[in-house]
Amino acid sequence: MAIEVGNKLKGKVTGIKNFGAFVELPEGKSGLVHISEVADSYVENIAEHLKVGDEVEVKVLTIGDDGKISLSIKKAKERPRKPVPPKVEKKPEDFEKKLSNFLKDSEDRLTSIKRQTESRRGGRGSKR
C-alpha cells in the first residue's frame, strides 16, 4: 500500500525517544509517532506504552516536503461514534412563561430594593 496522508499502515517500532517513537513502514520508509499521538490519555513515559519491536497500526497524518512522515497510533484505532442526542424542540409557550416569570421576579426585586433605600433615607416626603 502506498504511503499517503490518511492511510492506515502496519509498522514496527524501531526506536523510542522522550518525544515519540520511530516506526518502520513498508517500502523501507520510517516515520515518527509523537508522544501526543500514542494514546487517547496523557502519556508521560512513552516506554510504558511501546517498546522496540512492537507491531503497531498507524495512520499517516502528514508527509513533509523534506520526506518526514508524521504518524498517529490513536487516530488509527477504530472508535465507535458517539450517538447524537435528538434535538428537543422548545415550545413558544415555554419561552413566554419563562419570560413572564422573569419579569415578575425582576419587578419584585426592584420593589424590594426601592423599599430598602427609602427606609434608609427616611421614607418619602421626609425633609432633609
PDB file of C-alpha atoms in Angstrom:
ATOM      1  CA  MET A   1       0.000   0.000   0.000  1.00  0.00           C
ATOM      2  CA  ALA A   2       1.301   3.437  -0.874  1.00  0.00           C
ATOM      3  CA  ILE A   3       2.222   5.831   1.888  1.00  0.00           C
ATOM      4  CA  GLU A   4      -0.256   8.696   1.566  1.00  0.00           C
ATOM      5  CA  VAL A   5      -1.862  11.067   4.046  1.00  0.00           C
ATOM      6  CA  GLY A   6      -4.878   9.386   5.683  1.00  0.00           C
ATOM      7  CA  ASN A   7      -3.757   5.805   5.013  1.00  0.00           C
ATOM      8  CA  LYS A   8      -3.588   3.251   7.806  1.00  0.00           C
ATOM      9  CA  LEU A   9      -0.499   1.075   7.758  1.00  0.00           C
ATOM     10  CA  LYS A  10       1.167  -1.628   9.824  1.00  0.00           C
ATOM     11  CA  GLY A  11       4.613  -0.829  11.122  1.00  0.00           C
ATOM     12  CA  LYS A  12       7.278  -1.892  13.567  1.00  0.00           C
ATOM     13  CA  VAL A  13       8.672   0.296  16.351  1.00  0.00           C
ATOM     14  CA  THR A  14      12.401   0.733  15.700  1.00  0.00           C
ATOM     15  CA  GLY A  15      13.307   3.351  18.280  1.00  0.00           C
ATOM     16  CA  ILE A  16      11.936   5.231  21.260  1.00  0.00           C
ATOM     17  CA  LYS A  17      12.840   8.738  22.405  1.00  0.00           C
ATOM     18  CA  ASN A  18      11.344  11.028  25.061  1.00  0.00           C
ATOM     19  CA  PHE A  19       9.337  12.861  22.391  1.00  0.00           C
ATOM     20  CA  GLY A  20       7.982   9.876  20.462  1.00  0.00           C
ATOM     21  CA  ALA A  21       8.621   6.587  18.683  1.00  0.00           C
ATOM     22  CA  PHE A  22      10.098   5.837  15.284  1.00  0.00           C
ATOM     23  CA  VAL A  23       8.129   3.323  13.220  1.00  0.00           C
ATOM     24  CA  GLU A  24       9.410   1.417  10.187  1.00  0.00           C
ATOM     25  CA  LEU A  25       6.821   1.449   7.412  1.00  0.00           C
ATOM     26  CA  PRO A  26       6.501  -0.564   4.197  1.00  0.00           C
ATOM     27  CA  GLU A  27       8.808   0.366   1.307  1.00  0.00           C
ATOM     28  CA  GLY A  28      11.685   0.822   3.792  1.00  0.00           C
ATOM     29  CA  LYS A  29      10.483   4.227   4.981  1.00  0.00           C
ATOM     30  CA  SER A  30      10.094   5.324   8.575  1.00  0.00           C
ATOM     31  CA  GLY A  31       8.002   7.883  10.393  1.00  0.00           C
ATOM     32  CA  LEU A  32       7.575   9.407  13.830  1.00  0.00           C
ATOM     33  CA  VAL A  33       4.678   8.938  16.219  1.00  0.00           C
ATOM     34  CA  HIS A  34       4.791  11.986  18.500  1.00  0.00           C
ATOM     35  CA  ILE A  35       4.174  11.218  22.185  1.00  0.00           C
ATOM     36  CA  SER A  36       0.844  13.097  21.997  1.00  0.00           C
ATOM     37  CA  GLU A  37      -0.350  10.677  19.280  1.00  0.00           C
ATOM     38  CA  VAL A  38       0.385   7.425  21.145  1.00  0.00           C
ATOM     39  CA  ALA A  39      -2.762   7.139  23.286  1.00  0.00           C
ATOM     40  CA  ASP A  40      -6.048   8.902  23.987  1.00  0.00           C
ATOM     41  CA  SER A  41      -4.940   9.665  27.547  1.00  0.00           C
ATOM     42  CA  TYR A  42      -1.932  11.699  28.709  1.00  0.00           C
ATOM     43  CA  VAL A  43       1.355   9.871  28.135  1.00  0.00           C
ATOM     44  CA  GLU A  44       4.148  10.848  30.496  1.00  0.00           C
ATOM     45  CA  ASN A  45       6.503   7.965  29.706  1.00  0.00           C
ATOM     46  CA  ILE A  46       6.251   6.528  26.203  1.00  0.00           C
ATOM     47  CA  ALA A  47       8.109   3.372  27.302  1.00  0.00           C
ATOM     48  CA  GLU A  48       5.027   2.392  29.326  1.00  0.00           C
ATOM     49  CA  HIS A  49       3.025   2.156  26.078  1.00  0.00           C
ATOM     50  CA  LEU A  50       5.520   0.999  23.435  1.00  0.00           C
ATOM     51  CA  LYS A  51       8.763  -0.908  23.164  1.00  0.00           C
ATOM     52  CA  VAL A  52      11.178  -1.591  20.318  1.00  0.00           C
ATOM     53  CA  GLY A  53       9.889  -4.416  18.118  1.00  0.00           C
ATOM     54  CA  ASP A  54       6.174  -3.802  18.763  1.00  0.00           C
ATOM     55  CA  GLU A  55       3.913  -4.166  15.748  1.00  0.00           C
ATOM     56  CA  VAL A  56       1.563  -1.167  15.576  1.00  0.00           C
ATOM     57  CA  GLU A  57      -1.111   0.163  13.284  1.00  0.00           C
ATOM     58  CA  VAL A  58      -0.583   3.825  12.424  1.00  0.00           C
ATOM     59  CA  LYS A  59      -2.348   6.496  10.432  1.00  0.00           C
ATOM     60  CA  VAL A  60      -0.326   8.845   8.238  1.00  0.00           C
ATOM     61  CA  LEU A  61      -1.007  12.427   9.369  1.00  0.00           C
ATOM     62  CA  THR A  62       1.406  14.404   7.198  1.00  0.00           C
ATOM     63  CA  ILE A  63       4.254  13.939   4.778  1.00  0.00           C
ATOM     64  CA  GLY A  64       6.613  16.903   4.818  1.00  0.00           C
ATOM     65  CA  ASP A  65       8.409  18.356   1.799  1.00  0.00           C
ATOM     66  CA  ASP A  66      11.624  17.018   3.304  1.00  0.00           C
ATOM     67  CA  GLY A  67      10.144  13.481   3.383  1.00  0.00           C
ATOM     68  CA  LYS A  68       9.412  13.357   7.117  1.00  0.00           C
ATOM     69  CA  ILE A  69       6.318  11.289   7.887  1.00  0.00           C
ATOM     70  CA  SER A  70       4.148  12.125  10.874  1.00  0.00           C
ATOM     71  CA  LEU A  71       2.124   9.217  12.259  1.00  0.00           C
ATOM     72  CA  SER A  72      -0.595   8.598  14.839  1.00  0.00           C
ATOM     73  CA  ILE A  73      -1.466   5.427  16.711  1.00  0.00           C
ATOM     74  CA  LYS A  74      -4.535   6.821  18.491  1.00  0.00           C
ATOM     75  CA  LYS A  75      -6.141   8.055  15.250  1.00  0.00           C
ATOM     76  CA  ALA A  76      -5.609   4.659  13.621  1.00  0.00           C
ATOM     77  CA  LYS A  77      -7.878   2.983  16.176  1.00  0.00           C
ATOM     78  CA  GLU A  78     -11.486   2.487  15.222  1.00  0.00           C
ATOM     79  CA  ARG A  79     -13.695   4.167  17.797  1.00  0.00           C
ATOM     80  CA  PRO A  80     -17.447   3.875  17.923  1.00  0.00           C
ATOM     81  CA  ARG A  81     -19.129   7.160  17.174  1.00  0.00           C
ATOM     82  CA  LYS A  82     -20.977   8.841  19.972  1.00  0.00           C
ATOM     83  CA  PRO A  83     -24.706   8.943  19.366  1.00  0.00           C
ATOM     84  CA  VAL A  84     -26.006  12.403  18.641  1.00  0.00           C
ATOM     85  CA  PRO A  85     -28.764  13.334  21.067  1.00  0.00           C
ATOM     86  CA  PRO A  86     -32.044  14.209  19.377  1.00  0.00           C
ATOM     87  CA  LYS A  87     -32.904  17.878  19.212  1.00  0.00           C
ATOM     88  CA  VAL A  88     -35.626  18.941  21.577  1.00  0.00           C
ATOM     89  CA  GLU A  89     -37.941  21.484  20.098  1.00  0.00           C
ATOM     90  CA  LYS A  90     -38.925  24.175  22.558  1.00  0.00           C
ATOM     91  CA  LYS A  91     -42.481  25.330  22.571  1.00  0.00           C
ATOM     92  CA  PRO A  92     -43.118  29.066  22.344  1.00  0.00           C
ATOM     93  CA  GLU A  93     -45.361  28.813  25.426  1.00  0.00           C
ATOM     94  CA  ASP A  94     -42.362  27.696  27.462  1.00  0.00           C
ATOM     95  CA  PHE A  95     -40.439  30.799  26.475  1.00  0.00           C
ATOM     96  CA  GLU A  96     -43.405  33.083  27.134  1.00  0.00           C
ATOM     97  CA  LYS A  97     -43.925  31.504  30.548  1.00  0.00           C
ATOM     98  CA  LYS A  98     -40.235  31.854  31.460  1.00  0.00           C
ATOM     99  CA  LEU A  99     -40.205  35.474  30.307  1.00  0.00           C
ATOM    100  CA  SER A 100     -43.329  36.245  32.342  1.00  0.00           C
ATOM    101  CA  ASN A 101     -41.806  34.650  35.457  1.00  0.00           C
ATOM    102  CA  PHE A 102     -38.556  36.541  34.929  1.00  0.00           C
ATOM    103  CA  LEU A 103     -40.345  39.898  34.605  1.00  0.00           C
ATOM    104  CA  LYS A 104     -42.417  39.225  37.726  1.00  0.00           C
ATOM    105  CA  ASP A 105     -39.340  38.237  39.723  1.00  0.00           C
ATOM    106  CA  SER A 106     -37.464  41.276  38.446  1.00  0.00           C
ATOM    107  CA  GLU A 107     -40.291  43.637  39.473  1.00  0.00           C
ATOM    108  CA  ASP A 108     -40.419  42.053  42.938  1.00  0.00           C
ATOM    109  CA  ARG A 109     -36.685  42.548  43.410  1.00  0.00           C
ATOM    110  CA  LEU A 110     -36.801  46.173  42.234  1.00  0.00           C
ATOM    111  CA  THR A 111     -39.676  46.909  44.609  1.00  0.00           C
ATOM    112  CA  SER A 112     -37.742  45.359  47.480  1.00  0.00           C
ATOM    113  CA  ILE A 113     -34.620  47.400  46.678  1.00  0.00           C
ATOM    114  CA  LYS A 114     -36.656  50.631  46.485  1.00  0.00           C
ATOM    115  CA  ARG A 115     -38.212  49.952  49.908  1.00  0.00           C
ATOM    116  CA  GLN A 116     -34.801  49.358  51.469  1.00  0.00           C
ATOM    117  CA  THR A 117     -33.258  52.531  50.045  1.00  0.00           C
ATOM    118  CA  GLU A 118     -36.260  54.665  51.037  1.00  0.00           C
ATOM    119  CA  SER A 119     -36.194  53.379  54.601  1.00  0.00           C
ATOM    120  CA  ARG A 120     -32.521  54.334  54.882  1.00  0.00           C
ATOM    121  CA  ARG A 121     -33.278  57.845  53.682  1.00  0.00           C
ATOM    122  CA  GLY A 122     -36.255  58.251  55.926  1.00  0.00           C
ATOM    123  CA  GLY A 123     -39.019  57.404  53.508  1.00  0.00           C
ATOM    124  CA  ARG A 124     -40.871  59.544  51.045  1.00  0.00           C
ATOM    125  CA  GLY A 125     -41.696  63.094  51.773  1.00  0.00           C
ATOM    126  CA  SER A 126     -39.239  63.446  54.600  1.00  0.00           C
ATOM    127  CA  LYS A 127     -37.438  66.751  54.971  1.00  0.00           C
ATOM    128  CA  ARG A 128     -33.746  66.830  54.652  1.00  0.00           C
TER     129      ARG A 128
END
